[in-house]
PDB file of N, CA and C in Angstrom:
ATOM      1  N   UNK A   1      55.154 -12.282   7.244  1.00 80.00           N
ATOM      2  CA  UNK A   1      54.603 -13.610   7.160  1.00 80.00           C
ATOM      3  C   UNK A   1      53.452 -13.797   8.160  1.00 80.00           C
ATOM      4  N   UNK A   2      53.453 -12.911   9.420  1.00 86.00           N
ATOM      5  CA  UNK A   2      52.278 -13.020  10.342  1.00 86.00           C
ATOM      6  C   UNK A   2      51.038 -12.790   9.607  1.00 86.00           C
ATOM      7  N   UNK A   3      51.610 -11.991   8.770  1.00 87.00           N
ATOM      8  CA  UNK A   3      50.451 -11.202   8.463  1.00 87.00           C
ATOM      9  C   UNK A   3      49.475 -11.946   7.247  1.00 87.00           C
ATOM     10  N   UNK A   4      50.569 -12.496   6.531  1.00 83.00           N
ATOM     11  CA  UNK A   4      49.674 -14.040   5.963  1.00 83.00           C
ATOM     12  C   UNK A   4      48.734 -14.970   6.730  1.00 83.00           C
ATOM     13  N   UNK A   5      49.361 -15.229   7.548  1.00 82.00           N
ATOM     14  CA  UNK A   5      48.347 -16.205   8.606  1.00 82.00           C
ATOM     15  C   UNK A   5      47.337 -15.663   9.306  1.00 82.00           C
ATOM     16  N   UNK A   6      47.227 -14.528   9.442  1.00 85.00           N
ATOM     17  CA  UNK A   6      46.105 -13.892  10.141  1.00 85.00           C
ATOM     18  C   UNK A   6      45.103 -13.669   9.147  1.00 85.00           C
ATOM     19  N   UNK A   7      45.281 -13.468   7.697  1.00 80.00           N
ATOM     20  CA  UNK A   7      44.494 -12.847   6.894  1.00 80.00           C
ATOM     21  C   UNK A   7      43.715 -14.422   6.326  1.00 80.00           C
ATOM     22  N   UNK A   8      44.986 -14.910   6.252  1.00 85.00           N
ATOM     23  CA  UNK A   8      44.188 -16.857   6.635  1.00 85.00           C
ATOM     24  C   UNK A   8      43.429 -17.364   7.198  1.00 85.00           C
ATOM     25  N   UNK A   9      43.802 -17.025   8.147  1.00 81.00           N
ATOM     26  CA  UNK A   9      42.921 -17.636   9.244  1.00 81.00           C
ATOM     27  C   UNK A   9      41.623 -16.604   9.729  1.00 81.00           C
ATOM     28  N   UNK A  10      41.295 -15.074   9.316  1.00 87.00           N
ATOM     29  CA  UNK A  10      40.128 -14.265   8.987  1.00 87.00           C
ATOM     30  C   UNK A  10      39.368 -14.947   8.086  1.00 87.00           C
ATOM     31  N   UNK A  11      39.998 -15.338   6.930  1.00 82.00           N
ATOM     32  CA  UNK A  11      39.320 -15.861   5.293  1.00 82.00           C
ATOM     33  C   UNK A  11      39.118 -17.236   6.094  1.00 82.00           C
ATOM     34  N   UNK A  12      39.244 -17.664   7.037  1.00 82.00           N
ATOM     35  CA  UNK A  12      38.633 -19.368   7.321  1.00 82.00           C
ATOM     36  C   UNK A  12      37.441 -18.797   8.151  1.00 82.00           C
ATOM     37  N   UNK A  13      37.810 -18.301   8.826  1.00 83.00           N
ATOM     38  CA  UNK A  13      36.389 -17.588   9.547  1.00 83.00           C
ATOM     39  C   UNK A  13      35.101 -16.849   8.825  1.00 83.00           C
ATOM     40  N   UNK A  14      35.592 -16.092   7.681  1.00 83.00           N
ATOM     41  CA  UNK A  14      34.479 -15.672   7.251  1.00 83.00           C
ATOM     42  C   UNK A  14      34.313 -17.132   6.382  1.00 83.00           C
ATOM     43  N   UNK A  15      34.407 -18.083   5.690  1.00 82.00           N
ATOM     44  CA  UNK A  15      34.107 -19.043   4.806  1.00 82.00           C
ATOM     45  C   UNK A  15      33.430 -19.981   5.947  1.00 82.00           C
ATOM     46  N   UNK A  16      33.767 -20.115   7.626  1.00 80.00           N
ATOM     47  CA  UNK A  16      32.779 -20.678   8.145  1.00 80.00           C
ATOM     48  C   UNK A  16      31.678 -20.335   8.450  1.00 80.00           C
ATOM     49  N   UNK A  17      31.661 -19.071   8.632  1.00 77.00           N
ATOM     50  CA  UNK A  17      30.667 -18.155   8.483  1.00 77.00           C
ATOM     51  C   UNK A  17      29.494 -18.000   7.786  1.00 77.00           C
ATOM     52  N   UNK A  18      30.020 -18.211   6.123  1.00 78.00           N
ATOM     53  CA  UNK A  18      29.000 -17.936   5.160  1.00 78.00           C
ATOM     54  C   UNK A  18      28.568 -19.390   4.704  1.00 78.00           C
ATOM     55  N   UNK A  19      28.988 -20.229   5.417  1.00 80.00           N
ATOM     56  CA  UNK A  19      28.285 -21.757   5.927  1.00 80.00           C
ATOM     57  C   UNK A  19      27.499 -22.564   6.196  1.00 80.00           C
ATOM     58  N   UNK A  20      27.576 -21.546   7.839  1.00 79.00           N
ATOM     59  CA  UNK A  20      26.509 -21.568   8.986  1.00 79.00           C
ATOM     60  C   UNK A  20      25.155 -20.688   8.198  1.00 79.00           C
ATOM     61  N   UNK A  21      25.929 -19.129   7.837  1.00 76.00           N
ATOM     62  CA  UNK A  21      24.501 -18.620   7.403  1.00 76.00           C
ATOM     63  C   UNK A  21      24.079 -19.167   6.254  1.00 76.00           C
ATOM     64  N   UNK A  22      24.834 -20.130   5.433  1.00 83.00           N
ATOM     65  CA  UNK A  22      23.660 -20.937   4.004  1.00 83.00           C
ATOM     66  C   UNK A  22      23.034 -21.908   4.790  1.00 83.00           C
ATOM     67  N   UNK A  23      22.957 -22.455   5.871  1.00 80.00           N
ATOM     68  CA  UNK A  23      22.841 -23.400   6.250  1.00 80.00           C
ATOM     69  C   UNK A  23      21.411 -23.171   7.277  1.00 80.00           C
ATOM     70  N   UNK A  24      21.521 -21.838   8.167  1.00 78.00           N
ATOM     71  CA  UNK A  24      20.123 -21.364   8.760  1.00 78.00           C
ATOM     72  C   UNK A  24      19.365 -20.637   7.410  1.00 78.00           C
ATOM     73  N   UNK A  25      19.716 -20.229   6.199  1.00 75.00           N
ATOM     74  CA  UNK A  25      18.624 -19.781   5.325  1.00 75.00           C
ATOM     75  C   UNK A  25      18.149 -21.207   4.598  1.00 75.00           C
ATOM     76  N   UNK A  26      18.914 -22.297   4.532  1.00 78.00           N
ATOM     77  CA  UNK A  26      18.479 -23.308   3.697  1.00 78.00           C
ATOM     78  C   UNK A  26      17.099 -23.926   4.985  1.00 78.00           C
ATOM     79  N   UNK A  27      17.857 -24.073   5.986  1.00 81.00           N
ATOM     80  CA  UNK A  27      16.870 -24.754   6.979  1.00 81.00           C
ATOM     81  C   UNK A  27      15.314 -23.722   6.993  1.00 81.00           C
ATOM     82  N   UNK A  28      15.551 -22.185   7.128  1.00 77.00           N
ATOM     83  CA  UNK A  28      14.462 -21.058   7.442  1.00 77.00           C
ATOM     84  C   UNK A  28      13.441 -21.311   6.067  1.00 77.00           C
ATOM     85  N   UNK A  29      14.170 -21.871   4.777  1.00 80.00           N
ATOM     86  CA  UNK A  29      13.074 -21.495   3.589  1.00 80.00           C
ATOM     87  C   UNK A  29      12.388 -22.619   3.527  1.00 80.00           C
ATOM     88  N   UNK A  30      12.733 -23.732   4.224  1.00 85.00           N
ATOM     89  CA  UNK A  30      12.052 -24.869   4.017  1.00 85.00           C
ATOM     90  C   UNK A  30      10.624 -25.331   4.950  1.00 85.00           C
ATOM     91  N   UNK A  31      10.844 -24.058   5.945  1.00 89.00           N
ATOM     92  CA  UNK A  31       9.963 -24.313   6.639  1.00 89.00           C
ATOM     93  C   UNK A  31       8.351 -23.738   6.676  1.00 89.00           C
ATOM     94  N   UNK A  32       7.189 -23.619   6.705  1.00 94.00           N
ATOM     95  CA  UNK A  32       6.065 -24.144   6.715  1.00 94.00           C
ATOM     96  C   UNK A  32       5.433 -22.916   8.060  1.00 94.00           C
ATOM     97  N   UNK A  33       4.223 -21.938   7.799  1.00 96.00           N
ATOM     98  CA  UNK A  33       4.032 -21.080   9.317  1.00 96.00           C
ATOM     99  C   UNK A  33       2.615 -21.633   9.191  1.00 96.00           C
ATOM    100  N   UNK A  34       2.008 -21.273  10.118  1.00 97.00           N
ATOM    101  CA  UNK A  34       0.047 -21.603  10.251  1.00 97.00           C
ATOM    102  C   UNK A  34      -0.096 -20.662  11.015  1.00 97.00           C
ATOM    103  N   UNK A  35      -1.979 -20.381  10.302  1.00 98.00           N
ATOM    104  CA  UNK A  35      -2.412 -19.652  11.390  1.00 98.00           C
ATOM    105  C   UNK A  35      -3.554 -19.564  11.186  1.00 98.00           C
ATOM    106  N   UNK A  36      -4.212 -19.932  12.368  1.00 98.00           N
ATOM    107  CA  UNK A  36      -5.509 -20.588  12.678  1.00 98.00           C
ATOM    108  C   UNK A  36      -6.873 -19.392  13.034  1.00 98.00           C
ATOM    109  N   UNK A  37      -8.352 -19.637  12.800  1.00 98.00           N
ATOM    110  CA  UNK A  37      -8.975 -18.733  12.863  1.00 98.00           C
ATOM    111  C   UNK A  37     -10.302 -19.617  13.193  1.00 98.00           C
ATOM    112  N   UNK A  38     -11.106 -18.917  13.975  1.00 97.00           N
ATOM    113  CA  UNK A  38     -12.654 -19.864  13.696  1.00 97.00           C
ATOM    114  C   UNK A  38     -12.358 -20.900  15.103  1.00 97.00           C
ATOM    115  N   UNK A  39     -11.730 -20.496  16.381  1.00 96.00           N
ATOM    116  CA  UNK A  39     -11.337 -21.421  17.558  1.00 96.00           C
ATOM    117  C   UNK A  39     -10.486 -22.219  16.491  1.00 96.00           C
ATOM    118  N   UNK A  40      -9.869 -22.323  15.399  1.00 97.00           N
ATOM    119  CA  UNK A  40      -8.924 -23.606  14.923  1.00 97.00           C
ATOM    120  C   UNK A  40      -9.368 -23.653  14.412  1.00 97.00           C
ATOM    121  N   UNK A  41     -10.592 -23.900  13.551  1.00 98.00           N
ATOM    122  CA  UNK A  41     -11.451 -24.615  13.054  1.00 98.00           C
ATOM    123  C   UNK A  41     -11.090 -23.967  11.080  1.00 98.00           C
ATOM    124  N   UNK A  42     -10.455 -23.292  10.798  1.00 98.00           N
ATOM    125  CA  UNK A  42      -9.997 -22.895   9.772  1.00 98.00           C
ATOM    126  C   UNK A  42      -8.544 -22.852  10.025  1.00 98.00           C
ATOM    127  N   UNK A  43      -7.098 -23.503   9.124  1.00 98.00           N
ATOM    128  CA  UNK A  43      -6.016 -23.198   9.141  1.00 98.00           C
ATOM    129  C   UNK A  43      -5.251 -23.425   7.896  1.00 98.00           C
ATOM    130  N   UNK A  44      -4.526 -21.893   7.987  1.00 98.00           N
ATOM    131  CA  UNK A  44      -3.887 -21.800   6.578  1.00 98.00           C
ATOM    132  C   UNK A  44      -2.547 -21.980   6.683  1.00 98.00           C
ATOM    133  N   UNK A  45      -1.476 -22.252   6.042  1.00 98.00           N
ATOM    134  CA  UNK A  45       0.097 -22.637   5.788  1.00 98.00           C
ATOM    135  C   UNK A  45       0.510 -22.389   4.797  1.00 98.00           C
ATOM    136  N   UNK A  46       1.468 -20.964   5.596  1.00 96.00           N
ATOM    137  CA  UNK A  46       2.036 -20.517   4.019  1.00 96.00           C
ATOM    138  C   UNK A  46       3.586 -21.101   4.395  1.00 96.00           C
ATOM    139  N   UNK A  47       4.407 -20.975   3.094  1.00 93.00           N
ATOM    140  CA  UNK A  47       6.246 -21.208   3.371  1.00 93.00           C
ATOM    141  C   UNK A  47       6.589 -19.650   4.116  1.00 93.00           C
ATOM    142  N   UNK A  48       7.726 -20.024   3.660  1.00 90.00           N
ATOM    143  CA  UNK A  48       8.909 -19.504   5.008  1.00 90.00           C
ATOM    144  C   UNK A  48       8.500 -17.306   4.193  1.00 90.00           C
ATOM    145  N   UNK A  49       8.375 -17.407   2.650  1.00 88.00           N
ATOM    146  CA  UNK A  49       7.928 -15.803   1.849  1.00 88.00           C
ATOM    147  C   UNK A  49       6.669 -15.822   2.319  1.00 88.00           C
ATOM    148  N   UNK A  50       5.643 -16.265   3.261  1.00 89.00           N
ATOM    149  CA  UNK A  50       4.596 -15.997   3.065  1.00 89.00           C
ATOM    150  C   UNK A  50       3.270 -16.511   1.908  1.00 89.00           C
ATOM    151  N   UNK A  51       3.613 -17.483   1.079  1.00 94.00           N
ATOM    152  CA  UNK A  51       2.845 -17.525  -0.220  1.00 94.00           C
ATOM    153  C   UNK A  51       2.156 -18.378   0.529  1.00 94.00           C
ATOM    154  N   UNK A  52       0.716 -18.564   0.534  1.00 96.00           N
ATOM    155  CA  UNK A  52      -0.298 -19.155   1.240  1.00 96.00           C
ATOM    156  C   UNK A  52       0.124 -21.266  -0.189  1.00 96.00           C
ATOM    157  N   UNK A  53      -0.085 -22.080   0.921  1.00 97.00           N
ATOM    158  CA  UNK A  53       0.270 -23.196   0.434  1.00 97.00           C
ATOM    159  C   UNK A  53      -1.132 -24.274   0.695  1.00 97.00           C
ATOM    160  N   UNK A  54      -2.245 -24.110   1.627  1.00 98.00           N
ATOM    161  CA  UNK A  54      -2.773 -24.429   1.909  1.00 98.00           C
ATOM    162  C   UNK A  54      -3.867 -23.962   2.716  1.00 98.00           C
ATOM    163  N   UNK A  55      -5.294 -24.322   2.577  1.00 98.00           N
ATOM    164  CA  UNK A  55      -6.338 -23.520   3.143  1.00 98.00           C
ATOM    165  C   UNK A  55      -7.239 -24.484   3.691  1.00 98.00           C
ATOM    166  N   UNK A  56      -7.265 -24.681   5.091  1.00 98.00           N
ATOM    167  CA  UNK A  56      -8.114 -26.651   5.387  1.00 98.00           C
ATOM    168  C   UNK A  56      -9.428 -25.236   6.122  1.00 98.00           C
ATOM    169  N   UNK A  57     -10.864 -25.627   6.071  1.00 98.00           N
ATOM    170  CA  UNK A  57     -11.969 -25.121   6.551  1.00 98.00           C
ATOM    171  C   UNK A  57     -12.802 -26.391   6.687  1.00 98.00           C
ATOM    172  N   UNK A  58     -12.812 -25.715   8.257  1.00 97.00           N
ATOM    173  CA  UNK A  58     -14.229 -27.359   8.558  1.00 97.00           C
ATOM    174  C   UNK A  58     -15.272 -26.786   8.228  1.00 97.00           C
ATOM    175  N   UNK A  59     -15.840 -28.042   8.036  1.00 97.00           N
ATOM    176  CA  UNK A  59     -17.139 -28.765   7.540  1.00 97.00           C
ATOM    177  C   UNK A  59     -18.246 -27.471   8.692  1.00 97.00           C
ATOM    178  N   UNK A  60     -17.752 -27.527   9.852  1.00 96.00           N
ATOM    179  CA  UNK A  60     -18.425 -26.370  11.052  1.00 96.00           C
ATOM    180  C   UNK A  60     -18.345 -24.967  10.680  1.00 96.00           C
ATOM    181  N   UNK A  61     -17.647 -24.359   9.833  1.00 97.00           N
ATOM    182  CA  UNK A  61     -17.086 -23.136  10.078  1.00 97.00           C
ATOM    183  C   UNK A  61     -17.798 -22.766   8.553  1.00 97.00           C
ATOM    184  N   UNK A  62     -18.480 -23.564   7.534  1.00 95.00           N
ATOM    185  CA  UNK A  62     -19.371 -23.500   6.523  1.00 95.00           C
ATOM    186  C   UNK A  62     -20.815 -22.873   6.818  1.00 95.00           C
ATOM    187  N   UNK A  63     -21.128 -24.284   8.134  1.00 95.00           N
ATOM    188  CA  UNK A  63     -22.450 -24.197   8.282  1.00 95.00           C
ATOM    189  C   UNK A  63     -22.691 -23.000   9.232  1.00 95.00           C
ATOM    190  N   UNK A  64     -21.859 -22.842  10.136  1.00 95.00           N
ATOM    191  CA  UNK A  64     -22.207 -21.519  11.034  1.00 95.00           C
ATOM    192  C   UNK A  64     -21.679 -20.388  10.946  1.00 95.00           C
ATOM    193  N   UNK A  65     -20.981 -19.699  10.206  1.00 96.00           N
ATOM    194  CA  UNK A  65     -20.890 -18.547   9.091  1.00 96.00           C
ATOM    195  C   UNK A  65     -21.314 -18.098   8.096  1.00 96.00           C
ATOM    196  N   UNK A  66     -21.747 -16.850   8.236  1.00 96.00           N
ATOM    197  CA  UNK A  66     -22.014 -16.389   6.575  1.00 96.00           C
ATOM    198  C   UNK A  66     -21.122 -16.358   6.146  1.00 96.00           C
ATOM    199  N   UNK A  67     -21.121 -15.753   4.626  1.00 96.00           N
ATOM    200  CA  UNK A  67     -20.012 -15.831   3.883  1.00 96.00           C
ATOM    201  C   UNK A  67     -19.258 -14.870   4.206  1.00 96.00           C
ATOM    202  N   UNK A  68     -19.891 -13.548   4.303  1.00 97.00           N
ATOM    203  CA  UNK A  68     -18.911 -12.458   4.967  1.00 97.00           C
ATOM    204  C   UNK A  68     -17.583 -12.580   6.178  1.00 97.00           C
ATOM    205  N   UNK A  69     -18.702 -13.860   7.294  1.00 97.00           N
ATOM    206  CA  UNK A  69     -18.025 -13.649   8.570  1.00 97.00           C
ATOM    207  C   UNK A  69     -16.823 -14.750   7.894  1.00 97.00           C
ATOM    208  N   UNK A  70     -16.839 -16.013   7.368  1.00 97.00           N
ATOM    209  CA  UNK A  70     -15.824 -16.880   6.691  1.00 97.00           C
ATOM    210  C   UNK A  70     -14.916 -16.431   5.860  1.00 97.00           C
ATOM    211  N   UNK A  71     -15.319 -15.120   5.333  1.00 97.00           N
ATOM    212  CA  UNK A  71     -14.025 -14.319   4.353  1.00 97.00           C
ATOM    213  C   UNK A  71     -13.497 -14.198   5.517  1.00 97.00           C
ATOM    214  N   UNK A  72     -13.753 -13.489   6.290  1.00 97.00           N
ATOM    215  CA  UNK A  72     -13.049 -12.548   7.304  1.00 97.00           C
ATOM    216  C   UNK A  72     -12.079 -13.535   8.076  1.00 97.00           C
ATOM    217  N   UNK A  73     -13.039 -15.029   8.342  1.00 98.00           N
ATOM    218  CA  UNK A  73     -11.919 -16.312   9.253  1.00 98.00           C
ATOM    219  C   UNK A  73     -11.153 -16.360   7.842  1.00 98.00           C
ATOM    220  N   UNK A  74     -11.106 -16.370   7.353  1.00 98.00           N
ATOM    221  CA  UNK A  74     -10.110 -16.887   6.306  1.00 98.00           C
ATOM    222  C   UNK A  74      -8.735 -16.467   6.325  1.00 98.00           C
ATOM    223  N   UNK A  75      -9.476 -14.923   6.033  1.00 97.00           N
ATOM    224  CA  UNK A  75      -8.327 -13.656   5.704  1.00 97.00           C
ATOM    225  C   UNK A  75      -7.671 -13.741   7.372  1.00 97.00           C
ATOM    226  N   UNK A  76      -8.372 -14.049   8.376  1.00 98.00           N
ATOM    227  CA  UNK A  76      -7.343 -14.033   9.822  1.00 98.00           C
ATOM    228  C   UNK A  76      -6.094 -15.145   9.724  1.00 98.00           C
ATOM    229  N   UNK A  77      -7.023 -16.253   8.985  1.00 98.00           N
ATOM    230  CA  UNK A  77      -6.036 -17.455   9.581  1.00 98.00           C
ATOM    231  C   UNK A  77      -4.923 -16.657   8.433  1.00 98.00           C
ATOM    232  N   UNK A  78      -5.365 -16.725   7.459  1.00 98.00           N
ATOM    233  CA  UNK A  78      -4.015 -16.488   6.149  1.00 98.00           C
ATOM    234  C   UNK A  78      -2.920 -15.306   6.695  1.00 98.00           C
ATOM    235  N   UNK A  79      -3.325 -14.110   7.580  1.00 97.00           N
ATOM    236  CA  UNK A  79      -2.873 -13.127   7.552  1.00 97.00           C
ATOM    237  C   UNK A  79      -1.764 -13.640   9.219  1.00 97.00           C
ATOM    238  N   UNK A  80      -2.230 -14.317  10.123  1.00 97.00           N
ATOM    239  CA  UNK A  80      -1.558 -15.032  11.453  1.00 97.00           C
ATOM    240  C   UNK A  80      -0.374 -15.842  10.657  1.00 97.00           C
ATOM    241  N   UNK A  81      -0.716 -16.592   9.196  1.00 97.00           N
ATOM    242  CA  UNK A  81       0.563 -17.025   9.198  1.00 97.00           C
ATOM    243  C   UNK A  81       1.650 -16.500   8.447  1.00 97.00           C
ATOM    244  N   UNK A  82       1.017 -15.824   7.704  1.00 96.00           N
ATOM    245  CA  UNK A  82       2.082 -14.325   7.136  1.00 96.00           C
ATOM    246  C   UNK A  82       2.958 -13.880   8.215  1.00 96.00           C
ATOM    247  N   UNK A  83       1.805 -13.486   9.175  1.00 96.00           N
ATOM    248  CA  UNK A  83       2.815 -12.658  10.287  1.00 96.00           C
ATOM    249  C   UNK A  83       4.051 -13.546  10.897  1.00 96.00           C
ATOM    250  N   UNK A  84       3.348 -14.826  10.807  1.00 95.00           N
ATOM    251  CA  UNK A  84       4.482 -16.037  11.663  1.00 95.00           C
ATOM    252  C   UNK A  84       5.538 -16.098  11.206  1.00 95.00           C
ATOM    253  N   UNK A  85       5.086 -16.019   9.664  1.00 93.00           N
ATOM    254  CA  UNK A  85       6.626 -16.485   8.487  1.00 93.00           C
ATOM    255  C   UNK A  85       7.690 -14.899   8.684  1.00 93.00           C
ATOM    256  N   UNK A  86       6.802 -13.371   8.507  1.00 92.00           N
ATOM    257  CA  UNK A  86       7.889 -12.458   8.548  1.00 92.00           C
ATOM    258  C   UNK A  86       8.226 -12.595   9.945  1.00 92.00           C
ATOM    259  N   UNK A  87       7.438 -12.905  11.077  1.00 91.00           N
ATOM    260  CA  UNK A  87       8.292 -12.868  12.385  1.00 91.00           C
ATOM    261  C   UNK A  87       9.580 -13.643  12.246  1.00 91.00           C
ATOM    262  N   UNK A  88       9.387 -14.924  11.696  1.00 87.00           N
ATOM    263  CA  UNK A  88      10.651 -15.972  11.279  1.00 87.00           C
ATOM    264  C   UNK A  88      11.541 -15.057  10.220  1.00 87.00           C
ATOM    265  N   UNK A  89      11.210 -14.367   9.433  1.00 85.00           N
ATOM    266  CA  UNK A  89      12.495 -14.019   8.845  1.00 85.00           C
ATOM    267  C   UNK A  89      12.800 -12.842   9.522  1.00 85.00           C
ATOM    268  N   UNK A  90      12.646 -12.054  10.010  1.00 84.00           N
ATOM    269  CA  UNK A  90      13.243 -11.296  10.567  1.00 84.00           C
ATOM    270  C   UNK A  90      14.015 -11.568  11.657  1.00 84.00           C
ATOM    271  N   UNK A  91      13.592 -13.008  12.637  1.00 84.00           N
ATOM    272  CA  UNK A  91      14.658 -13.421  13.630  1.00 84.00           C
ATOM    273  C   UNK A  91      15.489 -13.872  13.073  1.00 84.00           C
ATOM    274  N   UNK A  92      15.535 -14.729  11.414  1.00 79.00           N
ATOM    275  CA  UNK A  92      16.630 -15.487  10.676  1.00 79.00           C
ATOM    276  C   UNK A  92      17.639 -13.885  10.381  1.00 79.00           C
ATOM    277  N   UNK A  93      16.943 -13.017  10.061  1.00 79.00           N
ATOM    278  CA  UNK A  93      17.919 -11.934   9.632  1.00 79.00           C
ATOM    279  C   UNK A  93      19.084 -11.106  11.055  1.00 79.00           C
ATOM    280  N   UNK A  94      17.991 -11.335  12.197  1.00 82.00           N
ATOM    281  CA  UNK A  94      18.688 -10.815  13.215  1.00 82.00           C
ATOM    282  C   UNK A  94      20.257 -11.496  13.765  1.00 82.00           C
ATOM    283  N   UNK A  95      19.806 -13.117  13.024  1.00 73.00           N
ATOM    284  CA  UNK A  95      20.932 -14.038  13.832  1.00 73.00           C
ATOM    285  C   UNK A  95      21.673 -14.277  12.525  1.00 73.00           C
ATOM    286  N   UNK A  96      21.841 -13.489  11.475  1.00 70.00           N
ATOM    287  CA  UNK A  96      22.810 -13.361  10.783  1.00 70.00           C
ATOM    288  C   UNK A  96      23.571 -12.182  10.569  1.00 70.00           C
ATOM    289  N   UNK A  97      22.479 -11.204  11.143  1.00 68.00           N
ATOM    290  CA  UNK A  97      23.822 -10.114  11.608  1.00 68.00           C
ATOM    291  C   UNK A  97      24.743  -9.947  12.850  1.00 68.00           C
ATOM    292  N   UNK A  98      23.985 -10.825  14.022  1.00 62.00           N
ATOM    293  CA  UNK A  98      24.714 -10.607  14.744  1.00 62.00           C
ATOM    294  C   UNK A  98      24.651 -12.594  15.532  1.00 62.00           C
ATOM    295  N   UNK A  99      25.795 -12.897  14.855  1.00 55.00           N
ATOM    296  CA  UNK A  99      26.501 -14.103  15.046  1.00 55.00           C
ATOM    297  C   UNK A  99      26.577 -14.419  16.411  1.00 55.00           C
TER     298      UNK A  99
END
């Protein structure tokens, strides 16, 4: 009969468990990375996979760039918040393996 209650009370632990971790992936996907290029003056925001959601470029970063050098701010800011979002999932993955 111990041995019921222990295997009980394991199965309550892992069910709080898989809880907490729906609960840091629900919070991790909802969230939003940036990353800025051009002193700031260009910033992109992708979600939590990386998919670019937004691309704001000032009115400054038109007139005093060529087009070449503005691909290039572009591709920085877009690529800073890529990196932000896998840095975030990989700490979300670290703190679900080790509780």
């Amino acid at each position: 009969m111990q041995e019921m209650y222990e295997a009980m009370a394991r199965l309550d632990q892992l069910v709080a468990a898989a809880g907490r971790a729906e609960e840091m992936v629900a919070e991790w996907s909802a969230r939003q990375f940036v990353g800025r290029a051009d002193e700031g003056r260009i910033v992109a925001t992708t979600d939590a996979l990386g998919a670019l959601l937004t691309l704001e470029i000032s009115p400054l970063s038109r007139k005093r760039l060529d087009a070449r050098r503005l691909a290039d701010e572009i591709l920085a800011a877009v690529v800073r918040a890529e990196q932000a979002a896998a840095a975030s999932k990989d700490e979300l993955m670290t703190g679900l393996h080790h509780p």
